[in-house]
CSV table of C-alpha atoms and ligand atoms in Angstrom, one decimal:
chain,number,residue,atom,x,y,z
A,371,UNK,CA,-257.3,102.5,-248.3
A,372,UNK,CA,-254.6,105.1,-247.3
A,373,UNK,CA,-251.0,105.1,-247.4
A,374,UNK,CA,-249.9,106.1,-244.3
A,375,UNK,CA,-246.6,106.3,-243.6
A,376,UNK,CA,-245.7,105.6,-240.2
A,377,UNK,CA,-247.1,103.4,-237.4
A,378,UNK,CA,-246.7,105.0,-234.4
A,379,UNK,CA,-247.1,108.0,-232.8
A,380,UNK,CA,-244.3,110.7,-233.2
A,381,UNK,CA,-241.7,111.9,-230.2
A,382,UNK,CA,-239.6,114.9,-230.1
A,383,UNK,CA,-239.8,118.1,-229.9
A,384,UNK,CA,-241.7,119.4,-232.2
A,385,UNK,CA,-243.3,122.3,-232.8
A,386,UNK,CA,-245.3,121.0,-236.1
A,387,UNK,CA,-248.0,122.3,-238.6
A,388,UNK,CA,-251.0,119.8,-239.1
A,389,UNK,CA,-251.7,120.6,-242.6
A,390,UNK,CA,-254.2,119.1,-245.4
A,391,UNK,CA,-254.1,119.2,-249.2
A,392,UNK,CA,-257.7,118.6,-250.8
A,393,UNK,CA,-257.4,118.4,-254.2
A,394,UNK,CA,-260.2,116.8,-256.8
A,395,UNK,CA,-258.4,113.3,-256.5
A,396,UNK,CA,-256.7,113.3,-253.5
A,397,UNK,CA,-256.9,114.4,-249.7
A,398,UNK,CA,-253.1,114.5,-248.6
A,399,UNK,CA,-252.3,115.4,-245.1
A,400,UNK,CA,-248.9,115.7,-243.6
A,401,UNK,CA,-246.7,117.2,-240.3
A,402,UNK,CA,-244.2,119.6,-241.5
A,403,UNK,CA,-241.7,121.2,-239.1
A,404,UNK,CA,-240.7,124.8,-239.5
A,405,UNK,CA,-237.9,124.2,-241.7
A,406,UNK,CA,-239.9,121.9,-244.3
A,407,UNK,CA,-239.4,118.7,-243.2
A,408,UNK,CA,-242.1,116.7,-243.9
A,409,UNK,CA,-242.3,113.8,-240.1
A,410,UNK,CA,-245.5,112.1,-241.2
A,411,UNK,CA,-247.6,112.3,-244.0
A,412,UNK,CA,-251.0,110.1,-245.6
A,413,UNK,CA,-253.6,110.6,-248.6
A,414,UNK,CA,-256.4,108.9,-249.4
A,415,UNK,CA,-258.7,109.6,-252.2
A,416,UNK,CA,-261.2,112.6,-251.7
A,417,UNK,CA,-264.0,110.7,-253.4
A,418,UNK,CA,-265.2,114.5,-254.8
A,419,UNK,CA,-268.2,112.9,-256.8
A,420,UNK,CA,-270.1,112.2,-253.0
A,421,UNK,CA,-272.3,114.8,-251.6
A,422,UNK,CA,-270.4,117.2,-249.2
A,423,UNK,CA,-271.1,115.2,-245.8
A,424,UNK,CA,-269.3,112.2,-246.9
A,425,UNK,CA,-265.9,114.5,-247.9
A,426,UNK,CA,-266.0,116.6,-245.2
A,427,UNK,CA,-265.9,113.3,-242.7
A,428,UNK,CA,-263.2,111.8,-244.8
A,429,UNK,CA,-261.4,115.3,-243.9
A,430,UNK,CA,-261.8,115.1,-240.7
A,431,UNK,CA,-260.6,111.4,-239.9
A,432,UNK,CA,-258.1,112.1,-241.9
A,433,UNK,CA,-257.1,115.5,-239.6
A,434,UNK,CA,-258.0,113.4,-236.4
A,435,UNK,CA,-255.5,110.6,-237.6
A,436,UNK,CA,-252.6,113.2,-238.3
A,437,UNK,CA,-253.5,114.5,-234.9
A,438,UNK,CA,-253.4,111.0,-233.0
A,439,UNK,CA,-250.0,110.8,-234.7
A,440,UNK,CA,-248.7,114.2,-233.5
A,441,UNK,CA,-248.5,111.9,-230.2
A,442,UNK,CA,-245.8,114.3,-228.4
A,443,UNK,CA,-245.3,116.3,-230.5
A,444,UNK,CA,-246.7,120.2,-230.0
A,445,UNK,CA,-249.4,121.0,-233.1
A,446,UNK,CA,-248.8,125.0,-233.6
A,447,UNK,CA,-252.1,125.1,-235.9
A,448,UNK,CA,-253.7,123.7,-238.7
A,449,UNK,CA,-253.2,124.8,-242.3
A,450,UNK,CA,-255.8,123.8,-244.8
A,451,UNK,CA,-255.4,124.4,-249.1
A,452,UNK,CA,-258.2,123.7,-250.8
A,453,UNK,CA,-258.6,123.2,-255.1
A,454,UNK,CA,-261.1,126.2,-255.7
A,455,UNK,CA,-261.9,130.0,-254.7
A,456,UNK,CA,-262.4,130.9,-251.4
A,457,UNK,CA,-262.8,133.3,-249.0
A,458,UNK,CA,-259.4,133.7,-247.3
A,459,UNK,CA,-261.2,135.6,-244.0
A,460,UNK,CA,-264.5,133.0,-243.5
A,461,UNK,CA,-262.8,130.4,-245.4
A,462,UNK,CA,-265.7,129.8,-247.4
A,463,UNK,CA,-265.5,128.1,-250.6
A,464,UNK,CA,-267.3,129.0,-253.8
A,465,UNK,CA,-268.4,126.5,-256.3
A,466,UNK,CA,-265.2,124.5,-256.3
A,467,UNK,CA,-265.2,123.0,-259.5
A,468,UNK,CA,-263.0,119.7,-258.6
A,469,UNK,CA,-265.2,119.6,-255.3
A,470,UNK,CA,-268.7,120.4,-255.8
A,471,UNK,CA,-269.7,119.4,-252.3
A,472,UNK,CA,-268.0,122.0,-250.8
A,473,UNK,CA,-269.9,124.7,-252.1
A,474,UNK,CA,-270.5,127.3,-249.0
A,475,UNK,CA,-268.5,125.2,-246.5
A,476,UNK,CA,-266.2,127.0,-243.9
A,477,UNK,CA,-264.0,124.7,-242.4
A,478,UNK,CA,-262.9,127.9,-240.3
A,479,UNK,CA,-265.9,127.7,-238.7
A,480,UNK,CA,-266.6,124.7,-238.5
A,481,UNK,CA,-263.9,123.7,-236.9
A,482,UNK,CA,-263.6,126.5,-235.1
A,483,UNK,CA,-264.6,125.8,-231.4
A,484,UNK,CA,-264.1,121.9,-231.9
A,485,UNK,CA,-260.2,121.9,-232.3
A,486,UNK,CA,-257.7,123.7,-229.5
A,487,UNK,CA,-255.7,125.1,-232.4
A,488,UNK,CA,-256.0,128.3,-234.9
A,489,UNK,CA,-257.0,126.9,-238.1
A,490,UNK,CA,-255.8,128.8,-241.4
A,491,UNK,CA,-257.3,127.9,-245.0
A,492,UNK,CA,-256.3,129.0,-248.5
A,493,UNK,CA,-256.6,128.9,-252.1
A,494,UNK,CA,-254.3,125.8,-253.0
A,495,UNK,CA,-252.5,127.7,-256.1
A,496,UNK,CA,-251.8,130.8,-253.6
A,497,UNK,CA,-250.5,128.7,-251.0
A,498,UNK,CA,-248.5,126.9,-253.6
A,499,UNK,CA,-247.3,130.1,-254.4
A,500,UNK,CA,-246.3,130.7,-251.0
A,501,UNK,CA,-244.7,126.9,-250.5
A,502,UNK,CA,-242.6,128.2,-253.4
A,503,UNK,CA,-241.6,131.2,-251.2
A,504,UNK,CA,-240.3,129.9,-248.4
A,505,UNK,CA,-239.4,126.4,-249.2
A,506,UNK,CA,-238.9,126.1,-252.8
A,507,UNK,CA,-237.3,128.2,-256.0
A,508,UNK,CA,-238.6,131.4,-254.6
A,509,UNK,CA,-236.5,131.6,-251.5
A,510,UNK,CA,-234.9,135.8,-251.3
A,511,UNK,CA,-237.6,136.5,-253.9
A,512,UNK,CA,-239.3,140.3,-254.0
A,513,UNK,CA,-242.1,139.3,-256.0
A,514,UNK,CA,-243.2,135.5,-257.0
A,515,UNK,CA,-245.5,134.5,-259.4
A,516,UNK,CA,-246.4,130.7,-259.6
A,517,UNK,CA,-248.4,129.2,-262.4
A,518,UNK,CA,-249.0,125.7,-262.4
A,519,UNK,CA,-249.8,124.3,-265.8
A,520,UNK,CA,-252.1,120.8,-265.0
A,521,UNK,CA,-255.2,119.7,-266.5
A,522,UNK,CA,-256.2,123.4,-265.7
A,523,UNK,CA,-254.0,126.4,-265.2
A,524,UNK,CA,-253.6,128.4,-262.3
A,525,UNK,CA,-251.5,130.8,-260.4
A,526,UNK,CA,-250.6,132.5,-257.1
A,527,UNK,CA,-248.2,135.7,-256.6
A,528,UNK,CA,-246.5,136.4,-253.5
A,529,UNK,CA,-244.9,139.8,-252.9
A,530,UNK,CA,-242.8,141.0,-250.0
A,531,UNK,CA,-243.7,137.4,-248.1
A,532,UNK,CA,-247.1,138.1,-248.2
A,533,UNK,CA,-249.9,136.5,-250.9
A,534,UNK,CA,-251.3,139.0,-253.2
A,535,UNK,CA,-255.1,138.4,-252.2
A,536,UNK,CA,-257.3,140.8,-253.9
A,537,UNK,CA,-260.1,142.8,-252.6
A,538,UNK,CA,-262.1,139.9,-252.6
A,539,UNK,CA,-259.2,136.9,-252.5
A,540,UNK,CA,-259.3,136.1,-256.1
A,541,UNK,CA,-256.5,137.6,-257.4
A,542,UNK,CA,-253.9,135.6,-259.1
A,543,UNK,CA,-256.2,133.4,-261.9
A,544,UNK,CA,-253.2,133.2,-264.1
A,545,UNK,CA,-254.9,131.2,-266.4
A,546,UNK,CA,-258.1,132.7,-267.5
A,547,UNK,CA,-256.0,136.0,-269.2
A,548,UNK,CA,-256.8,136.5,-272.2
A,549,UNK,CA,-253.8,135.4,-275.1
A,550,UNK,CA,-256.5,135.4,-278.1
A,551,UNK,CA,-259.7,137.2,-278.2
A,552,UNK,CA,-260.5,134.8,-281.6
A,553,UNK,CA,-259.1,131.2,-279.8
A,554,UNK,CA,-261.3,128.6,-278.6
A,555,UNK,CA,-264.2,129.1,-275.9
A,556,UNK,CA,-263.0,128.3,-271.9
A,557,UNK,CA,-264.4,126.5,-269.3
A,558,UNK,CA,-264.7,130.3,-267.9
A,559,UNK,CA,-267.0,131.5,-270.1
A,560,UNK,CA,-264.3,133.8,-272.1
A,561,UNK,CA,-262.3,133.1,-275.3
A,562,UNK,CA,-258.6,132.4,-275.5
A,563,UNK,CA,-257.8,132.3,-272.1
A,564,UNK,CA,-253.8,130.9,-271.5
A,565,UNK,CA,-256.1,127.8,-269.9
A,566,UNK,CA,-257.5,127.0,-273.0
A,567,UNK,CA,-254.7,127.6,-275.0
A,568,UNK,CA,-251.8,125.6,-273.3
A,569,UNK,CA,-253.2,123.5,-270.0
A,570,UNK,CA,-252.6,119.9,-270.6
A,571,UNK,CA,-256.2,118.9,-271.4
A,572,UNK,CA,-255.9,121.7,-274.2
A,573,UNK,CA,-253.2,120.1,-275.7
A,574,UNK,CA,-254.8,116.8,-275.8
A,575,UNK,CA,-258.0,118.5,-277.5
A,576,UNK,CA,-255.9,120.4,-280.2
A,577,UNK,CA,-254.4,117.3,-280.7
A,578,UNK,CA,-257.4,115.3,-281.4
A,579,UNK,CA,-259.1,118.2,-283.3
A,580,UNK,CA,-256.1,118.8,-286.1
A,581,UNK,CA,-255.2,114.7,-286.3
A,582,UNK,CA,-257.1,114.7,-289.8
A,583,UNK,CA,-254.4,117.2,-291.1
A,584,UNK,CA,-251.3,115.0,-290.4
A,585,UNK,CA,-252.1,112.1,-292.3
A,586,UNK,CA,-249.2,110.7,-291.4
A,587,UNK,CA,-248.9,111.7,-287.9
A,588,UNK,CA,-247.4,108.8,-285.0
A,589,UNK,CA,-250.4,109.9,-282.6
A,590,UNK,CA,-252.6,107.9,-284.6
A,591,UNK,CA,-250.7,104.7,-284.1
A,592,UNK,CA,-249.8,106.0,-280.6
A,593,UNK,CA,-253.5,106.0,-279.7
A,594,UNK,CA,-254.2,103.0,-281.3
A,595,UNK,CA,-256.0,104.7,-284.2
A,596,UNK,CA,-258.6,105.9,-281.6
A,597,UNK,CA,-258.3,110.2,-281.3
A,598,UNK,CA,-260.4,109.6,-277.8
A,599,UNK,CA,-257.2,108.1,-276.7
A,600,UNK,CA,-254.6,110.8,-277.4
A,601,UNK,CA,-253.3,112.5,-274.0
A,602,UNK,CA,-250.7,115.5,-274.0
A,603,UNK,CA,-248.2,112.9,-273.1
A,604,UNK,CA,-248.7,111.3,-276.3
A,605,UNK,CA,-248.4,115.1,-278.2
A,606,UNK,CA,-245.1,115.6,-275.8
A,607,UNK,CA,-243.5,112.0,-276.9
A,608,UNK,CA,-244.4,112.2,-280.6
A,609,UNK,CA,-242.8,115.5,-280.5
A,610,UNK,CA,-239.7,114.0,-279.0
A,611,UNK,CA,-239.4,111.8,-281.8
A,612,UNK,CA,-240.1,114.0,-284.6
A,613,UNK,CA,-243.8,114.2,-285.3
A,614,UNK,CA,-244.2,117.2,-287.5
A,615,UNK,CA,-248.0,117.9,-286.3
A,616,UNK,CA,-247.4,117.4,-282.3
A,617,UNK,CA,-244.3,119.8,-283.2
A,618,UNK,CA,-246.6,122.3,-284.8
A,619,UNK,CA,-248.8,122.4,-281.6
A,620,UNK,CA,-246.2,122.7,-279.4
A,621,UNK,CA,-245.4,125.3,-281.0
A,622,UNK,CA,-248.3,127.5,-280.6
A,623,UNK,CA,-248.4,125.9,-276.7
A,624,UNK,CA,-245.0,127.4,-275.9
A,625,UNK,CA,-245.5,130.5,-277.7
A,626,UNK,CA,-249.5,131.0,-275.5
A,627,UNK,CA,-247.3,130.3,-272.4
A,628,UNK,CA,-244.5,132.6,-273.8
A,629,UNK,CA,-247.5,135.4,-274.1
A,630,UNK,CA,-248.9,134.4,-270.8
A,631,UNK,CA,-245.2,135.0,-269.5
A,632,UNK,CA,-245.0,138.0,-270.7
A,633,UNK,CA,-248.1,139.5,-269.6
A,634,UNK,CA,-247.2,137.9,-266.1
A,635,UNK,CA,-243.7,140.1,-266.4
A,636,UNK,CA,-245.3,143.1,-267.6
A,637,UNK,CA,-248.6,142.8,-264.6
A,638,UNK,CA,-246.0,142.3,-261.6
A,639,UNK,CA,-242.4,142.7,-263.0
A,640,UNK,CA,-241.0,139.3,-260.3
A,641,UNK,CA,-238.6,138.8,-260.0
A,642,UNK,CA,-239.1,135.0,-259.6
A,643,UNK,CA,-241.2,132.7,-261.8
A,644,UNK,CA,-241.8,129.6,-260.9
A,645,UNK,CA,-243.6,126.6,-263.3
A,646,UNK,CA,-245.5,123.6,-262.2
A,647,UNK,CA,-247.8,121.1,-262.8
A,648,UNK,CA,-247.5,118.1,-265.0
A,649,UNK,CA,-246.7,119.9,-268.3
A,650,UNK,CA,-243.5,121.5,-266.1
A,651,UNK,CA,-242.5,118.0,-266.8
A,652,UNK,CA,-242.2,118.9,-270.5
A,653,UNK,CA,-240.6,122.0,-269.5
A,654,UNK,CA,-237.2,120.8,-271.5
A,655,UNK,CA,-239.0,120.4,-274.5
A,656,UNK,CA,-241.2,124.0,-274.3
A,657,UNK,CA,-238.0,126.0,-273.0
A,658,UNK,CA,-236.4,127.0,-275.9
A,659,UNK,CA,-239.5,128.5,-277.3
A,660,UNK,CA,-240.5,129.4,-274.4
A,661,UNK,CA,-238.1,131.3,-273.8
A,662,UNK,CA,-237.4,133.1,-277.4
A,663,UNK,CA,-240.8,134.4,-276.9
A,664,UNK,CA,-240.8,136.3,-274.2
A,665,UNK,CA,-237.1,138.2,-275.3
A,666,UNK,CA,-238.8,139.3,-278.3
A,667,UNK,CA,-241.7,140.5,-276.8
A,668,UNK,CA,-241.3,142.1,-273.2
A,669,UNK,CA,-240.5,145.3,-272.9
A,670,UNK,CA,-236.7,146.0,-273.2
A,671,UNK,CA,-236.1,147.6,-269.2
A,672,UNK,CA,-237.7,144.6,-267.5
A,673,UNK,CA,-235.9,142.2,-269.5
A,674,UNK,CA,-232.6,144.5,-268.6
A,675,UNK,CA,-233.5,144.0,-265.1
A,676,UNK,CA,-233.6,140.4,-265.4
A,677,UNK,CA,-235.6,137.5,-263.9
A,678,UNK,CA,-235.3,133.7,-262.9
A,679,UNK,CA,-237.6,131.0,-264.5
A,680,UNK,CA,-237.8,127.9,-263.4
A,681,UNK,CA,-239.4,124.7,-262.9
A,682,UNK,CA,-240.7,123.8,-259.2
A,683,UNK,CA,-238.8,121.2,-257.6
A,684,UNK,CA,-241.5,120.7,-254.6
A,685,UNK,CA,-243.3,117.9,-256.9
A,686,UNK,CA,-246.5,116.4,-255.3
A,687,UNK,CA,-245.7,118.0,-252.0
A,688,UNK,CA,-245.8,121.9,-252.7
A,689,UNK,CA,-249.8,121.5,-251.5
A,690,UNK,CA,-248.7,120.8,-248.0
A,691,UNK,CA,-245.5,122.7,-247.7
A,692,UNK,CA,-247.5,126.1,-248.8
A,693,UNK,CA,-250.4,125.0,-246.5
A,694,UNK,CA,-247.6,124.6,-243.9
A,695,UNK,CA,-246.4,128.0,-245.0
A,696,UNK,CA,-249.3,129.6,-244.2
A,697,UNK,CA,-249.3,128.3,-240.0
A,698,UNK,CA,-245.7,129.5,-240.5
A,699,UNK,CA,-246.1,132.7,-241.1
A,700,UNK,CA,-249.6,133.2,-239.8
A,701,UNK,CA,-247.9,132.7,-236.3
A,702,UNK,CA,-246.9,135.5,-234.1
B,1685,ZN,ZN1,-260.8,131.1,-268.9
């Protein structure tokens, strides 16, 4: 059922973070040293469609393993991201889309007076963010900004070390600006948000919508002549080989992340952007574009100043190292 990755219990000297990752597919837990190393780590799936009960226990075995595991090691605290917003002082979670079942739960409190250590929970796009910061591309940055571009698209900004929160702890919903007040409706409630302009599963739906204008487009064959079956992989791979219609929709993708990038550069002027999520892996083919876009339209003293953008290279892990971030830094 889970792919644990070690069979006994650890030795050393530790100190480590115990730190979780509960995403809409998968709960990841790990033990990360100071410096980023990752000594243990396990996942099994988070089983979001049960009710709340059944998730929450799946959490906690899979916290009470990592703990049995610690064996000598010293746990400095436990650092929790989780996919939706929350409330970064009672750690309570609001309608998390990917998780429904953890509407209103605090694992802050309720875990509060039934572990020994401090436990610390987050947004999972800020802490990615701040995984970025002190592990990743963003290391000696002023100002971070990361967007993850997934199924959805979200964001986290880190300035001076410390996550740019909000007055509430929602600040940083990178996606859901606004690149086109006439584009297509969002899962928000808005129109032409960066989300549903240029996340993955927009792709695949532009994709599907404008097949009857390339008669002769490869995603047909690619898909087996079934539109259902056309994924932005398939719009990244025809492109590769020289479909004119996946071209033309890359287009306008790169050029909605391009705006996006902008207004990012032009809200917080970082000095450090960061891309991730599975589209990053396309991030060779949307460059160029990319790129040309934001020199012709950001405002002529921040692109003087200058910036770095660039893809993460934390992969599947940046969950637990930002998550392990946070016990970091939260640490006296
Ligand atoms: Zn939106």
């Amino acid at each position: 059922m889970s792919d644990d990755t070690g069979g006994t219990s650890l030795h050393g000297e530790g100190p480590v973070a115990l730190v979780m990752d509960v995403g809409g597919n998968w709960i990841r837990v790990a033990l990360v040293t100071p410096g980023g190393d990752i000594v243990w780590r396990d996942r099994v799936p988070t089983g979001a469609q049960d009710n709340g009960q059944a998730v929450i226990g799946r959490i906690e075995s899979m916290r009470d393993a990592a703990i049995s595991h610690a064996g000598g090691l010293e746990i400095a605290g436990i650092g929790l991201g989780l996919a939706g917003p929350i409330d970064p002082e009672t750690g309570i979670m609001y309608n998390p889309p990917n998780i429904p079942g953890l509407d209103g739960v605090s694992f802050k409190s309720l875990w509060e007076n039934r572990v020994e250590w401090p436990v610390m929970v987050g947004n999972d796009a800020t802490l990615a963010a701040l995984g970025e910061y002190r592990y990743g591309g963003g290391v000696g940055a002023h100002t971070l900004v990361y967007l993850t571009v997934s199924t959805g698209i979200g964001g986290g900004v880190v300035v001076n070390g410390r996550p740019l929160m909000g007055a509430n702890g929602m600040a940083g919903e990178l996606g859901h600006t606004c690149i086109d007040i006439h584009g297509p409706i969002c899962k928000c409630g808005s129109t032409g948000c960066l989300e549903a302009l240029a996340s993955g599963t927009a792709i695949a739906y532009t994709a599907r919508r404008r097949l009857p204008e390339g008669d002769g487009s490869m995603m047909r064959d690619m898909a087996s002549g079934d539109p259902a079956g056309i994924s932005s992989a398939t719009v990244f791979e025809a492109a590769t080989l020289g479909d004119q219609l996946s071209r033309e929709i890359l287009d306008d993708v790169a050029r909605s992340l391009g705006a996006g990038l902008v207004n990012i550069l032009h809200t917080f002027n970082p000095d450090v952007i960061v891309i991730g999520g599975g589209v990053s892996l396309n991030w060779d083919y949307l460059q160029p574009s990319v790129r040309a876009y934001i020199e012709e339209h950001t405002m002529s003293h921040i692109q003087k100043l200058g910036f770095r953008l660039e893809v993460s290279s934390l992969g599947d892990d940046i969950g637990l190292l930002g998550a392990a971030a946070l016990v970091w830094q939260s640490l006296p």
